[in-house]
Amino acid sequence: MKPIAYARPTTLEQAVTTVTARPRTVFLAGGTTLVDMLRIGAMEPDNVVDITWLPLGGLEHTPGGGLRIGALAKMSEVAAEPGVRERYPFLSVALWKGASAQLRNMATMGGNLMQKVRCAYFREPGTACNKREPGSGCAALDGIHRGHAILGTSPQCFATHPSDVAIPLVALDVTVTVWGPRGERTIGFDDFFLLPGETPHLEHPIAEDELITRIDVPPLPFARNSHYLKVRDRESYEFALTSAAVAMNVADGTVVDVRIGLGGVATKPWRARTAESLLIGKSATPATFAKAAAAELEAADTSHPMNAFKVRLAQRTMVRALEAVRPQVNPLDGTR
């Protein structure tokens, strides 16, 4: 047994002071990832700061139709909120598909963004993992890597980011606000996740004494027409092989605007900007969708034999998701 100090602050200031005063300290929110890491020895902090009593929960609607989500808001709470289901359906669906009911009732929105990868080698302390122990190597390169990433990879790490809800969030251009001893700052969602590069152990651009306070979702009216598609080995409680979160605005058969996030294929929540740029101004047809999807996956790393199938699977996932939000024409009278 490893002794661990435990603290439960009631203010942000107390939480940050506790972390600053003690080295090797981690924050505990819902605990659905951290407790697992402690049990298997993949993380060995000396101190745990329980932030569940901090006033960081709740969800509110902002002027213009946006959302402000507290970092400690539960996944189940956000998924069930009527305004989320109506105006951001792909966000609600991604949360429902992201975990079991028990985990959704415990896991927090901020904790979901900070969760650790599900790579088996990261979670096995007896194997080489540059993310867990920098410079030790990557056992997945010559091991089992069927579920690993094909986008945003590096020779140091190609573990897939596991979050479901992060995929519609990256498509929505949300911002993450963090607070620490140097004050408050806001980080764009795409910048909140770092590519592995030469430093896979650095996953976020925040310091150990900073914590997430809220997630701001900007208004996006056409997000009402959105869809989240998750492809996995089994329907219940499984991580994505590929996933796509799409929202699209179509007028007279032409794509006016579109947002696409990809999951299960990258080392961070992936914004499909290449596909988006190719779709805007084009006809909303399956052939156009297929061309855009192929262009997005041109940069995929197919050097690893077990996960190369994800290229075609990701393309098909994106196309199917786009087809789900494409206005359907009635062949009898031409109405939509």
Coordinates of C-alpha atoms in Angstrom, one line a residue:
M1 CA 0.0 0.0 0.0
K2 CA 1.2 3.5 -0.9
P3 CA 0.2 6.2 1.6
I4 CA -1.5 9.2 0.0
A5 CA -2.4 12.5 1.6
Y6 CA -5.9 13.6 1.0
A7 CA -7.5 17.1 1.1
R8 CA -11.0 18.4 0.4
P9 CA -10.8 22.2 -0.2
T10 CA -14.0 24.3 -0.4
T11 CA -12.6 27.2 -2.5
L12 CA -10.5 27.6 -5.6
E13 CA -7.8 29.4 -3.6
Q14 CA -7.6 26.5 -1.1
A15 CA -7.4 24.0 -3.9
V16 CA -4.5 25.8 -5.7
T17 CA -2.7 26.5 -2.4
T18 CA -2.8 22.8 -1.5
V19 CA -1.4 21.7 -4.9
T20 CA 1.3 24.3 -4.8
A21 CA 2.4 23.3 -1.3
R22 CA 2.7 19.6 -2.0
P23 CA 4.6 18.1 -4.9
R24 CA 3.2 15.2 -6.9
T25 CA -0.4 16.2 -6.3
V26 CA -3.4 15.5 -8.5
F27 CA -7.0 16.7 -8.6
L28 CA -9.8 14.3 -8.0
A29 CA -13.2 15.1 -9.5
G30 CA -15.5 12.2 -10.5
G31 CA -12.7 9.8 -10.0
T32 CA -13.7 7.5 -12.8
T33 CA -10.2 7.6 -14.4
L34 CA -8.0 8.6 -11.5
V35 CA -9.1 5.8 -9.2
D36 CA -8.4 3.3 -12.0
M37 CA -4.9 4.7 -12.5
L38 CA -4.2 4.5 -8.8
R39 CA -5.4 0.9 -8.5
I40 CA -3.2 -0.4 -11.4
G41 CA -0.2 1.7 -10.5
A42 CA -0.1 3.7 -13.7
M43 CA -0.2 6.9 -11.6
E44 CA 1.5 7.2 -8.2
P45 CA 0.8 10.7 -6.7
D46 CA 1.7 11.5 -3.1
N47 CA -1.3 13.8 -2.6
V48 CA -4.9 13.9 -3.8
V49 CA -7.0 17.1 -3.8
D50 CA -10.7 16.4 -3.9
I51 CA -12.4 19.3 -5.7
T52 CA -15.9 17.9 -5.6
W53 CA -17.0 20.6 -3.0
L54 CA -15.9 23.5 -5.2
P55 CA -18.7 25.6 -6.8
L56 CA -17.9 24.6 -10.3
G57 CA -21.0 22.6 -11.3
G58 CA -24.2 23.5 -13.2
L59 CA -25.1 24.5 -16.7
E60 CA -26.5 27.8 -18.0
H61 CA -27.7 29.1 -21.3
T62 CA -25.9 32.3 -22.4
P63 CA -27.3 35.2 -24.5
G64 CA -27.5 34.3 -28.2
G65 CA -28.0 30.6 -27.6
G66 CA -24.7 29.4 -26.3
L67 CA -23.9 27.3 -23.2
R68 CA -21.7 27.7 -20.1
I69 CA -20.9 24.3 -18.6
G70 CA -19.3 24.0 -15.2
A71 CA -16.2 21.8 -15.0
L72 CA -17.9 19.7 -12.3
A73 CA -21.2 19.3 -14.2
K74 CA -22.0 15.6 -14.5
M75 CA -22.0 14.0 -17.9
S76 CA -25.5 12.7 -17.4
E77 CA -26.8 16.1 -16.3
V78 CA -25.5 17.8 -19.5
A79 CA -26.8 15.0 -21.7
A80 CA -30.3 15.2 -20.3
E81 CA -30.6 19.0 -20.3
P82 CA -33.5 19.9 -22.7
G83 CA -31.7 22.9 -24.3
V84 CA -28.7 20.7 -25.1
R85 CA -30.8 18.0 -26.6
E86 CA -32.7 20.6 -28.7
R87 CA -29.9 22.9 -29.9
Y88 CA -26.8 20.6 -29.7
P89 CA -28.2 17.0 -30.2
F90 CA -24.8 15.6 -31.2
L91 CA -23.4 16.8 -27.9
S92 CA -26.1 15.0 -26.0
V93 CA -25.8 11.8 -28.0
A94 CA -22.0 11.7 -27.6
L95 CA -22.4 12.0 -23.8
W96 CA -25.0 9.1 -23.8
K97 CA -22.7 6.9 -25.8
G98 CA -19.6 7.8 -23.9
A99 CA -19.9 5.5 -20.9
S100 CA -22.2 3.4 -18.8
A101 CA -25.0 5.0 -16.8
Q102 CA -23.1 4.6 -13.6
L103 CA -20.0 6.3 -15.0
R104 CA -22.1 9.2 -16.5
N105 CA -23.6 9.9 -13.1
M106 CA -20.2 10.2 -11.6
A107 CA -17.9 11.6 -14.3
T108 CA -17.6 15.3 -14.7
M109 CA -17.2 17.4 -17.9
G110 CA -13.8 18.8 -16.9
G111 CA -12.6 15.4 -15.8
N112 CA -13.7 13.9 -19.1
L113 CA -11.4 16.3 -21.0
M114 CA -8.4 15.4 -18.7
Q115 CA -8.9 11.6 -18.8
K116 CA -5.9 9.4 -19.6
V117 CA -5.6 7.3 -22.8
R118 CA -6.9 3.7 -22.9
C119 CA -3.7 2.3 -24.4
A120 CA -3.1 -1.0 -22.7
Y121 CA 0.7 -0.3 -22.5
F122 CA 0.1 3.0 -20.8
R123 CA -1.9 1.2 -18.2
E124 CA 0.6 -1.6 -17.6
P125 CA 3.5 -0.3 -15.5
G126 CA 5.7 -3.2 -16.6
T127 CA 5.8 -2.1 -20.3
A128 CA 7.5 0.7 -22.1
C129 CA 5.4 3.8 -22.5
N130 CA 6.8 7.3 -23.3
K131 CA 3.6 8.9 -22.1
R132 CA 3.8 7.3 -18.7
E133 CA 7.6 7.3 -18.4
P134 CA 9.3 9.7 -20.9
G135 CA 12.2 8.1 -22.9
S136 CA 11.3 4.5 -22.1
G137 CA 9.9 3.7 -25.6
C138 CA 6.6 2.6 -27.0
A139 CA 5.6 -1.0 -26.6
A140 CA 2.6 -0.5 -28.9
L141 CA 4.8 0.0 -32.0
D142 CA 5.6 -3.8 -32.0
G143 CA 2.6 -4.8 -30.0
I144 CA -1.1 -4.8 -30.3
H145 CA -2.2 -1.5 -31.8
R146 CA -5.5 -2.1 -33.5
G147 CA -7.2 0.7 -31.6
H148 CA -4.5 3.2 -32.0
A149 CA -4.4 6.5 -33.9
I150 CA -3.7 7.2 -37.6
L151 CA -3.8 11.0 -37.4
G152 CA -1.6 13.3 -35.3
T153 CA 0.9 10.4 -34.5
S154 CA 4.6 10.5 -33.7
P155 CA 7.3 7.8 -33.3
Q156 CA 7.0 8.5 -29.6
C157 CA 3.3 7.8 -29.2
F158 CA 0.2 7.0 -31.3
A159 CA -2.4 6.3 -28.5
T160 CA -5.9 7.4 -29.3
H161 CA -7.6 10.1 -27.3
P162 CA -10.6 8.3 -25.7
S163 CA -13.2 11.0 -25.2
D164 CA -16.5 10.9 -27.0
V165 CA -17.9 14.3 -25.9
A166 CA -14.7 16.0 -27.0
I167 CA -15.5 15.3 -30.6
P168 CA -18.6 17.5 -30.9
L169 CA -16.9 20.0 -28.6
V170 CA -13.9 20.4 -31.0
A171 CA -16.4 20.8 -33.9
L172 CA -18.2 23.6 -31.9
D173 CA -15.0 25.7 -31.3
V174 CA -15.6 25.7 -27.6
T175 CA -13.2 27.4 -25.1
V176 CA -11.9 26.0 -21.8
T177 CA -11.3 28.4 -18.9
V178 CA -8.7 27.4 -16.3
W179 CA -7.8 29.1 -13.0
G180 CA -4.6 29.1 -11.1
P181 CA -2.3 31.2 -8.9
R182 CA -1.5 33.4 -11.9
G183 CA -5.2 34.1 -12.5
E184 CA -7.8 33.0 -15.1
R185 CA -7.2 32.3 -18.7
T186 CA -9.1 30.9 -21.6
I187 CA -7.8 28.3 -24.1
G188 CA -9.3 27.4 -27.5
F189 CA -10.4 23.8 -27.5
D190 CA -8.2 22.7 -30.3
D191 CA -5.2 24.2 -28.4
F192 CA -6.2 22.5 -25.2
F193 CA -4.9 19.1 -26.5
L194 CA -1.3 18.7 -27.5
L195 CA 0.0 16.4 -30.2
P196 CA 2.5 13.9 -28.8
G197 CA 5.5 15.0 -30.9
E198 CA 8.7 14.5 -28.9
T199 CA 6.9 15.1 -25.6
P200 CA 3.9 12.7 -25.4
H201 CA 3.7 13.0 -21.6
L202 CA 2.6 16.6 -22.0
E203 CA -1.0 16.4 -22.9
H204 CA -2.4 19.9 -22.1
P205 CA -1.0 23.4 -22.0
I206 CA -1.9 23.9 -18.4
A207 CA 0.3 23.8 -15.3
E208 CA -0.2 21.3 -12.4
D209 CA -1.6 24.1 -10.2
E210 CA -4.3 25.1 -12.7
L211 CA -7.7 23.5 -13.0
I212 CA -10.6 23.8 -15.4
T213 CA -13.5 25.9 -14.1
R214 CA -15.8 25.9 -17.1
I215 CA -16.4 25.1 -20.8
D216 CA -18.1 27.7 -23.0
V217 CA -20.0 26.6 -26.1
P218 CA -20.6 29.5 -28.6
P219 CA -23.9 29.8 -30.3
L220 CA -24.2 27.8 -33.5
P221 CA -27.8 27.8 -34.8
F222 CA -27.3 25.1 -37.4
A223 CA -26.0 22.7 -34.7
R224 CA -29.7 21.8 -34.3
N225 CA -29.0 19.8 -37.5
S226 CA -26.2 17.6 -36.1
H227 CA -25.4 14.0 -35.6
Y228 CA -22.9 11.9 -33.7
L229 CA -22.0 8.5 -35.1
K230 CA -19.8 6.1 -33.1
V231 CA -18.5 2.8 -34.6
R232 CA -17.2 0.3 -32.1
D233 CA -16.8 -3.4 -31.6
R234 CA -19.9 -3.7 -29.5
E235 CA -22.8 -1.4 -28.8
S236 CA -22.5 -1.3 -25.0
Y237 CA -19.7 0.5 -23.1
E238 CA -16.9 0.4 -25.7
F239 CA -14.5 3.0 -27.0
A240 CA -14.8 4.2 -30.6
L241 CA -12.8 2.6 -33.4
T242 CA -14.0 5.7 -35.4
S243 CA -16.5 8.4 -34.7
A244 CA -17.8 11.5 -36.3
A245 CA -19.6 14.5 -35.0
V246 CA -21.1 16.7 -37.7
A247 CA -23.3 19.7 -38.0
M248 CA -24.3 21.1 -41.4
N249 CA -26.2 24.0 -42.9
V250 CA -27.5 23.3 -46.4
A251 CA -29.5 25.7 -48.6
D252 CA -30.9 24.7 -52.0
G253 CA -28.7 21.6 -52.0
T254 CA -25.5 23.5 -51.3
V255 CA -23.4 23.3 -48.1
V256 CA -23.4 26.7 -46.6
D257 CA -21.4 25.8 -43.5
V258 CA -20.3 22.6 -41.8
R259 CA -18.4 21.4 -38.7
I260 CA -16.8 18.0 -38.4
G261 CA -15.0 16.4 -35.5
L262 CA -13.4 12.9 -35.7
G263 CA -12.8 10.5 -32.9
G264 CA -11.1 7.1 -32.5
V265 CA -8.5 8.0 -35.1
A266 CA -6.3 10.7 -33.7
T267 CA -4.1 11.4 -30.7
K268 CA -6.3 14.3 -29.8
P269 CA -9.9 15.3 -30.7
W270 CA -9.6 15.9 -34.4
R271 CA -11.1 18.9 -36.2
A272 CA -11.6 17.8 -39.9
R273 CA -10.8 21.3 -41.3
T274 CA -9.6 19.9 -44.7
A275 CA -12.9 18.2 -45.2
E276 CA -14.9 21.2 -44.0
S277 CA -13.1 23.6 -46.5
L278 CA -13.8 21.2 -49.4
L279 CA -17.5 20.9 -48.6
I280 CA -18.4 24.6 -48.2
G281 CA -20.0 25.8 -51.4
K282 CA -20.3 22.3 -52.8
S283 CA -23.4 20.2 -53.5
A284 CA -24.5 18.2 -50.5
T285 CA -24.2 14.8 -52.1
P286 CA -22.7 11.5 -51.0
A287 CA -20.1 11.8 -53.7
T288 CA -19.0 15.2 -52.4
F289 CA -18.9 13.8 -48.9
A290 CA -16.7 10.9 -50.0
K291 CA -14.2 13.2 -51.7
A292 CA -13.9 15.4 -48.7
A293 CA -13.5 12.4 -46.3
A294 CA -10.8 11.0 -48.5
A295 CA -8.9 14.3 -48.6
E296 CA -9.1 14.5 -44.8
L297 CA -7.6 11.0 -44.4
E298 CA -4.8 11.5 -46.9
A299 CA -2.4 12.4 -44.0
A300 CA -3.2 9.2 -42.1
D301 CA -0.3 7.1 -40.9
T302 CA -0.7 3.6 -42.4
S303 CA 2.7 2.2 -41.4
H304 CA 1.2 0.1 -38.6
P305 CA -0.5 -3.0 -40.0
M306 CA -3.2 -3.5 -37.3
N307 CA -4.9 -0.2 -37.5
A308 CA -4.5 0.8 -41.2
F309 CA -8.1 -0.3 -41.7
K310 CA -9.2 2.8 -39.8
V311 CA -8.6 4.9 -42.9
R312 CA -11.5 3.5 -44.9
L313 CA -13.6 3.1 -41.8
A314 CA -13.1 6.7 -40.8
Q315 CA -14.0 7.9 -44.3
R316 CA -17.2 5.8 -44.3
T317 CA -18.1 7.0 -40.8
M318 CA -17.8 10.6 -41.8
V319 CA -19.9 10.1 -45.0
R320 CA -22.6 8.3 -43.1
A321 CA -22.7 11.1 -40.4
L322 CA -23.0 13.8 -43.1
E323 CA -25.7 11.8 -44.9
A324 CA -27.6 11.7 -41.7
V325 CA -27.9 15.5 -41.5
R326 CA -28.4 16.1 -45.3
P327 CA -31.9 17.3 -46.1
Q328 CA -33.8 14.5 -47.7
V329 CA -35.8 15.3 -50.8
N330 CA -39.3 13.7 -51.3
P331 CA -39.1 12.0 -54.7
L332 CA -42.9 12.5 -55.2
D333 CA -43.1 16.3 -54.9
G334 CA -39.5 17.5 -54.5
T335 CA -40.1 18.8 -50.9
R336 CA -37.6 18.5 -48.2

